[in-house]
JSON list of C-alpha atoms in Angstrom, two decimals:
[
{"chain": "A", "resi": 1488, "resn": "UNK", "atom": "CA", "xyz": [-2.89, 19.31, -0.23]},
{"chain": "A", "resi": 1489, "resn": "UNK", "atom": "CA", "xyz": [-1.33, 16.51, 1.59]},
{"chain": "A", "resi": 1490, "resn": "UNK", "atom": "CA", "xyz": [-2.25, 17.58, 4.81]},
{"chain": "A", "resi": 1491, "resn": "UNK", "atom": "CA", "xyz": [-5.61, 18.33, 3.31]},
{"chain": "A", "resi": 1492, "resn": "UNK", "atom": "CA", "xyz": [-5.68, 14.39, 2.41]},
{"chain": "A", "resi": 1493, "resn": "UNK", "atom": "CA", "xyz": [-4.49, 13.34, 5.19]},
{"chain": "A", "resi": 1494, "resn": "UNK", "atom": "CA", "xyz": [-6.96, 15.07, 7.72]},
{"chain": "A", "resi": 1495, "resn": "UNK", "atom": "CA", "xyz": [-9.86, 13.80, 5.62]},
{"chain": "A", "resi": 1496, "resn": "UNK", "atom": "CA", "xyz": [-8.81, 9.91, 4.90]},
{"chain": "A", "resi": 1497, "resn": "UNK", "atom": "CA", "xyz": [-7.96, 10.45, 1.04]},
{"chain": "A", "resi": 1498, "resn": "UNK", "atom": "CA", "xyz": [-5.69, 7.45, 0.96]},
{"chain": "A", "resi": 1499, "resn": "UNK", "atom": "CA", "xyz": [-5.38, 7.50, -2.79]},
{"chain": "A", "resi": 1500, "resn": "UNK", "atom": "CA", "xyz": [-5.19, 10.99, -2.76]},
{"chain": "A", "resi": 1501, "resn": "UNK", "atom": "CA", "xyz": [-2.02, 10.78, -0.60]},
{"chain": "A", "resi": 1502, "resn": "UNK", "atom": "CA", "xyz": [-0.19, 7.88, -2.11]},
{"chain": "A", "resi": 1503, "resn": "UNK", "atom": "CA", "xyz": [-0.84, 9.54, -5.33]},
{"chain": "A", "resi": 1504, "resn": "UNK", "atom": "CA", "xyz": [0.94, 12.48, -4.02]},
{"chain": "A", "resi": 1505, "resn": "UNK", "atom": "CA", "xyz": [3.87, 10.88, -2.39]},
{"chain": "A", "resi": 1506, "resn": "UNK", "atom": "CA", "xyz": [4.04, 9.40, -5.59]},
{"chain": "A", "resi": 1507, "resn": "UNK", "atom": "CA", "xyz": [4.23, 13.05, -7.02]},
{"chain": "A", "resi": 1508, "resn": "UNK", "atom": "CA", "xyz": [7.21, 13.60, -5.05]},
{"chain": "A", "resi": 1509, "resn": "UNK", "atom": "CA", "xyz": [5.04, 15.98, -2.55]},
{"chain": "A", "resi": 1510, "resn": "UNK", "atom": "CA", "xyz": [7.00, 16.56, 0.22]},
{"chain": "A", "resi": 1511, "resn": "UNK", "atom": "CA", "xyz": [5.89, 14.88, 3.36]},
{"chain": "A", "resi": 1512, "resn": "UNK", "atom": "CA", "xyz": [7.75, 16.37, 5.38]},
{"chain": "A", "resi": 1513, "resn": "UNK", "atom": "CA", "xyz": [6.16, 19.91, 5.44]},
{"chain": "A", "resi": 1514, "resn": "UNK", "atom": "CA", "xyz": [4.58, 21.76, 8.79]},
{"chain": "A", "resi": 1515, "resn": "UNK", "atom": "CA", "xyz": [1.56, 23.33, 8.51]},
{"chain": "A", "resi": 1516, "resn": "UNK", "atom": "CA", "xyz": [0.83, 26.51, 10.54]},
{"chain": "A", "resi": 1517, "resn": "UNK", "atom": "CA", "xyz": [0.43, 24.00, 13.90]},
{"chain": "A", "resi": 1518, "resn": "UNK", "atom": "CA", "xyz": [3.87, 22.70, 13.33]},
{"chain": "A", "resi": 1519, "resn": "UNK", "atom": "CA", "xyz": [2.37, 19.41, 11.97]},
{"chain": "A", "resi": 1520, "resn": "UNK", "atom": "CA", "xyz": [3.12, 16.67, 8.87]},
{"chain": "A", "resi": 1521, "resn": "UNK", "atom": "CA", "xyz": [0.44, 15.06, 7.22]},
{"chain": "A", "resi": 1522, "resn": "UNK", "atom": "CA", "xyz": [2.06, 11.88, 9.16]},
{"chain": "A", "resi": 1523, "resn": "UNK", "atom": "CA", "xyz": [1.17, 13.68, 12.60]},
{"chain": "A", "resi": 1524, "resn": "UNK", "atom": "CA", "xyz": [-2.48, 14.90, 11.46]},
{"chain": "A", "resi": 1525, "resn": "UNK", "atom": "CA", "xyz": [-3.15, 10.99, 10.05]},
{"chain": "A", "resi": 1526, "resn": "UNK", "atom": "CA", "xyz": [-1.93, 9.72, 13.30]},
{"chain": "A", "resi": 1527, "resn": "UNK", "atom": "CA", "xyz": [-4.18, 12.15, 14.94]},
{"chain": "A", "resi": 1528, "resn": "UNK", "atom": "CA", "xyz": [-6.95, 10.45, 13.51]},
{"chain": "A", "resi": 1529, "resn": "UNK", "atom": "CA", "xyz": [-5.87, 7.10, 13.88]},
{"chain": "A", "resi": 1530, "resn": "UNK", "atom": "CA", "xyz": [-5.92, 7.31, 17.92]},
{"chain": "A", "resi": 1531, "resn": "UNK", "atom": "CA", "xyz": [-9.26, 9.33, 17.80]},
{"chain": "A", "resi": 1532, "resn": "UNK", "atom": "CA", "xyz": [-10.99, 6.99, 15.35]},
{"chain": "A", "resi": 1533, "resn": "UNK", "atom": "CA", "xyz": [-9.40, 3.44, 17.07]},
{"chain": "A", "resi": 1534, "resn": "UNK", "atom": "CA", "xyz": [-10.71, 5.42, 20.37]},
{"chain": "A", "resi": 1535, "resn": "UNK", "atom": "CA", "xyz": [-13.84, 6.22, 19.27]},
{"chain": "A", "resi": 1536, "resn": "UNK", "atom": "CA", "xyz": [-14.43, 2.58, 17.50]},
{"chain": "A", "resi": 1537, "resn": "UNK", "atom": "CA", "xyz": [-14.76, 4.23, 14.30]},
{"chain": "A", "resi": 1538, "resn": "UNK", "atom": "CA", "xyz": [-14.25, 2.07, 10.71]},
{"chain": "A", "resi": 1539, "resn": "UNK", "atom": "CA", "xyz": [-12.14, 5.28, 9.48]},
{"chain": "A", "resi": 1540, "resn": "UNK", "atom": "CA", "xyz": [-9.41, 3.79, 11.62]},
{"chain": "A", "resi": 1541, "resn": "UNK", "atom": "CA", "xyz": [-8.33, 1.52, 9.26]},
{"chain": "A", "resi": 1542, "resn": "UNK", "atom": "CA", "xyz": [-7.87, 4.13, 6.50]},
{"chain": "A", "resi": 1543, "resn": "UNK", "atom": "CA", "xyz": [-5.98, 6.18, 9.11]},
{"chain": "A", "resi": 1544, "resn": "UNK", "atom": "CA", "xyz": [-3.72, 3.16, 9.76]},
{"chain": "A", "resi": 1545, "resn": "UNK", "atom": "CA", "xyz": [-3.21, 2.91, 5.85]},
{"chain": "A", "resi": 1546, "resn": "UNK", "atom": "CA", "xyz": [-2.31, 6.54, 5.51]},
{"chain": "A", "resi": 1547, "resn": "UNK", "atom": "CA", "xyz": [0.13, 6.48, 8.60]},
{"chain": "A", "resi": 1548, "resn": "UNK", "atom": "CA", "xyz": [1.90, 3.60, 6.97]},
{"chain": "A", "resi": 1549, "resn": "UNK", "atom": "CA", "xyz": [2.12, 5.05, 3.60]},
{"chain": "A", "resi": 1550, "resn": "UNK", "atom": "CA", "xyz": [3.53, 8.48, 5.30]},
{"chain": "A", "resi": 1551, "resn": "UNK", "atom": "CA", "xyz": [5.46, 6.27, 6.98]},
{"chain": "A", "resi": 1552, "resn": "UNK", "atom": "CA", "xyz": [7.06, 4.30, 4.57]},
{"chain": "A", "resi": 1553, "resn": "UNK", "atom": "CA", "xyz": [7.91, 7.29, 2.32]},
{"chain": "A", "resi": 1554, "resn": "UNK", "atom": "CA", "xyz": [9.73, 9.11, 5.87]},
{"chain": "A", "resi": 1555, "resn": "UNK", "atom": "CA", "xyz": [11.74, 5.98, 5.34]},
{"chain": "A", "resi": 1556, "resn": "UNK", "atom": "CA", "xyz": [12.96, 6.59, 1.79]},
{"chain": "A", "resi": 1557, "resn": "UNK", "atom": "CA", "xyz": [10.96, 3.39, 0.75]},
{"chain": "A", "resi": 1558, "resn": "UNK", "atom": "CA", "xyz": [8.34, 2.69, -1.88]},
{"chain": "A", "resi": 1559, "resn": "UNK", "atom": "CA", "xyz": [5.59, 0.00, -1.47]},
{"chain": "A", "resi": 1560, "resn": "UNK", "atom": "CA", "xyz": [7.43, -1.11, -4.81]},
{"chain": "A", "resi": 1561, "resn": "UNK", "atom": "CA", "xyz": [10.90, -1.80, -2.91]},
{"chain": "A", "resi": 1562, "resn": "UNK", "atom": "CA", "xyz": [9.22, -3.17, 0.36]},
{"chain": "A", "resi": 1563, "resn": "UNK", "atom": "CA", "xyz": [7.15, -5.61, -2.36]},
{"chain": "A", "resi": 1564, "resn": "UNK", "atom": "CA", "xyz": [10.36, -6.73, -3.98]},
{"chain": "A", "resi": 1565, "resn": "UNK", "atom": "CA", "xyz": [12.79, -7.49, -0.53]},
{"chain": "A", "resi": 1566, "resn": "UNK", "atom": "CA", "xyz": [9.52, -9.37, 0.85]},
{"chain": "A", "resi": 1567, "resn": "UNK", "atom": "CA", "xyz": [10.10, -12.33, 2.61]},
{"chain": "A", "resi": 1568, "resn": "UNK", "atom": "CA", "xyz": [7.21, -14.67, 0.74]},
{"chain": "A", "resi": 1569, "resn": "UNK", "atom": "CA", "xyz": [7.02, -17.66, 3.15]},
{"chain": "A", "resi": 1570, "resn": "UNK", "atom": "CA", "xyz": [6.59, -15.07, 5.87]},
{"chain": "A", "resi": 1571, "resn": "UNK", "atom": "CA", "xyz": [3.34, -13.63, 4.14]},
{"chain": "A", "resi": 1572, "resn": "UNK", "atom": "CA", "xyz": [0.40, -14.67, 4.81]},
{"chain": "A", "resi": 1573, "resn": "UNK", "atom": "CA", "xyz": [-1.89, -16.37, 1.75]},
{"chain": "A", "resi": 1574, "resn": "UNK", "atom": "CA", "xyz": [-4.19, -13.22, 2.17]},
{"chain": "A", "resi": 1575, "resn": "UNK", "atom": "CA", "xyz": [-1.66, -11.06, 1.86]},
{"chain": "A", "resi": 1576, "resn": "UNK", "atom": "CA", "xyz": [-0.23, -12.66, -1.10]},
{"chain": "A", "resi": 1577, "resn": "UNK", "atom": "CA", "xyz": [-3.42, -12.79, -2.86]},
{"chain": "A", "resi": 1578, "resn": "UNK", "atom": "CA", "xyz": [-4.21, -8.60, -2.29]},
{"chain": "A", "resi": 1579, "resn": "UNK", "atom": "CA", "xyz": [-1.04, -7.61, -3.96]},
{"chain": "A", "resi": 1580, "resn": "UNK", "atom": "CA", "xyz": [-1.58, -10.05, -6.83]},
{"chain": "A", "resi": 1581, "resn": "UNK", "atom": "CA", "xyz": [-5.28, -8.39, -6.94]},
{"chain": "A", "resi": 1582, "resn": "UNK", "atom": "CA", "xyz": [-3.57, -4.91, -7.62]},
{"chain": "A", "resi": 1583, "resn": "UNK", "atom": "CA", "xyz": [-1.90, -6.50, -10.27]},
{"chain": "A", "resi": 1584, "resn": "UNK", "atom": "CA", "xyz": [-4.72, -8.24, -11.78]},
{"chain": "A", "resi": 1585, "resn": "UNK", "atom": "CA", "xyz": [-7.09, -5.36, -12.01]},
{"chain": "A", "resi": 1586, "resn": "UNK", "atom": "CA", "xyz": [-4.42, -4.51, -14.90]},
{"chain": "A", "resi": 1587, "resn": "UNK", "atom": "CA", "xyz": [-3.30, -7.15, -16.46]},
{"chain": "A", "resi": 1588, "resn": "UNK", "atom": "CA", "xyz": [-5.83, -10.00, -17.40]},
{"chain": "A", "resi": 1589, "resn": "UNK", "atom": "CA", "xyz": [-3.38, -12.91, -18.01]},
{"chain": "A", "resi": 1590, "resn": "UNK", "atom": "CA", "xyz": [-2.54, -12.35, -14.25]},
{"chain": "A", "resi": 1591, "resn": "UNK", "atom": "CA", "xyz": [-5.98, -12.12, -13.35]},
{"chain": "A", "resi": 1592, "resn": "UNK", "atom": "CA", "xyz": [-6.33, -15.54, -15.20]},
{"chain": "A", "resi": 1593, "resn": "UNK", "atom": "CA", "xyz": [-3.25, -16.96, -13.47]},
{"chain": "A", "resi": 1594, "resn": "UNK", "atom": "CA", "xyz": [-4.89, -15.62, -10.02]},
{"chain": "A", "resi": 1595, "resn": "UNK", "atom": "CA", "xyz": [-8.13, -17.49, -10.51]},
{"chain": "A", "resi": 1596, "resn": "UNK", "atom": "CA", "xyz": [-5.98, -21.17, -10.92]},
{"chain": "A", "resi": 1597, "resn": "UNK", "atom": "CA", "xyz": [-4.18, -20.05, -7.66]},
{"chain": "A", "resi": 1598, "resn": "UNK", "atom": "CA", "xyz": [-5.64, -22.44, -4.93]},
{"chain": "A", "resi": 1599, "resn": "UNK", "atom": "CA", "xyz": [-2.49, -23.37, -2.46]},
{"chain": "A", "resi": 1600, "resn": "UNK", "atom": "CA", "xyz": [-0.55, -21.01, -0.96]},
{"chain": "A", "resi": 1601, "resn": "UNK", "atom": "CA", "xyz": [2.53, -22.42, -3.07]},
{"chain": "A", "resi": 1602, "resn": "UNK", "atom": "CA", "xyz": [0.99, -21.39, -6.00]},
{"chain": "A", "resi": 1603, "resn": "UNK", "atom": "CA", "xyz": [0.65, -17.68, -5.09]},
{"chain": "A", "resi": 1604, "resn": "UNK", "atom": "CA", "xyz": [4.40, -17.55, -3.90]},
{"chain": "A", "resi": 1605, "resn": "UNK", "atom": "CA", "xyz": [5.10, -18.89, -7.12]},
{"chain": "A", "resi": 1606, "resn": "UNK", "atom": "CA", "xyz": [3.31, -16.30, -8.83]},
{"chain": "A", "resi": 1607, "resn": "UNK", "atom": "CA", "xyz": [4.06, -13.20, -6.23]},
{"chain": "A", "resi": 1608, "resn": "UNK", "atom": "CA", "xyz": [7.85, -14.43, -7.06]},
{"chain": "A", "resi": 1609, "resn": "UNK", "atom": "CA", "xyz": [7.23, -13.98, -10.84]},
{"chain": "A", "resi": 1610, "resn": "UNK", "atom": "CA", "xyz": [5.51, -10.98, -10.70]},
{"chain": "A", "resi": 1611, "resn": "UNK", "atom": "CA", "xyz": [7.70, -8.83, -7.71]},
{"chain": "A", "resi": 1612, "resn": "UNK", "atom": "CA", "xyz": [10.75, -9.61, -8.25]},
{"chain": "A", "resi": 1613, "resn": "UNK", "atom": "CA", "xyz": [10.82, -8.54, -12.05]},
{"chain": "A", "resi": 1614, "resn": "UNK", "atom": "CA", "xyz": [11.04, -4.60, -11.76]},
{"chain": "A", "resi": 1615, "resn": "UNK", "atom": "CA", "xyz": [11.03, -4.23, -15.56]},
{"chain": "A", "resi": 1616, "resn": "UNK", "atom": "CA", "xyz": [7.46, -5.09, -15.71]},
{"chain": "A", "resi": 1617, "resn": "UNK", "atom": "CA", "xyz": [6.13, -1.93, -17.32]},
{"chain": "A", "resi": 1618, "resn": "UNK", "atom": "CA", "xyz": [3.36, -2.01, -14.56]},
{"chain": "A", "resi": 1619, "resn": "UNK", "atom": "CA", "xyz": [5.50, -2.30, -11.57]},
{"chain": "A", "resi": 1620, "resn": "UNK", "atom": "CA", "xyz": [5.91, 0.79, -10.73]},
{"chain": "A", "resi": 1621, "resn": "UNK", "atom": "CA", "xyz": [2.68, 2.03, -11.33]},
{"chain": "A", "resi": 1622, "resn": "UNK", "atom": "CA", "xyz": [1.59, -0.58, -9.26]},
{"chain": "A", "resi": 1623, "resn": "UNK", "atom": "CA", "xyz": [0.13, 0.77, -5.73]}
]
């Protein structure tokens, strides 16, 4: 299934079954992970010029990051916040803001870049959030 996801650009599909505790690891009967068959794509769709490449590029990180024994979760919470840029900030705020309107309202006040460190801060670095780790 996660090779399956992989080959067609299911990003959700495959973070939800990292997630799962799939194993990402697996061969299929060509000797190849789901990392190797997204990669795959990636060079044939950057090649090519194709827009897929930049779901490729999100499933090879996300394979990527689990080969690593990390979670977007724990990557979130070590960030280095002056290093990120405002954009940046502001998407993973977004994620949490789809659930959770009082961030959404917080959000909508940020303007400066200060303000959504201040709020990234607030809302990363507390892992007992009940929506943390539901979070990507």
């Amino acid at each position: 299934m996660l090779h399956y996801a992989s080959h067609k650009g299911l990003f959700e599909m495959v973070d939800g079954l990292v997630r799962a505790g799939v194993p990402h690891e697996v061969k299929n009967n060509e000797g190849k992970t789901a990392l190797d068959i997204a990669k795959d794509h990636l060079d044939i769709t950057t090649r090519d010029g194709y827009e897929a490449a930049g779901v490729y590029k999100k499933i090879v990180d996300r394979l990527e990051l689990a080969a690593s024994g990390e979670t977007p979760e724990s990557v979130l919470a070590k960030q280095d916040v002056a290093k990120m840029t405002s954009k940046d900030l502001r998407d993973a705020i977004e994620k949490v803001a789809a659930k959770d309107e009082k961030v959404k309202k917080e959000l909508e006040k940020c303007v400066e870049k200060e303000h959504l460190v201040e709020l990234f801060k607030r809302l990363f670095q507390d892992k007992k959030k009940s929506w943390f780790s539901a979070l990507l």
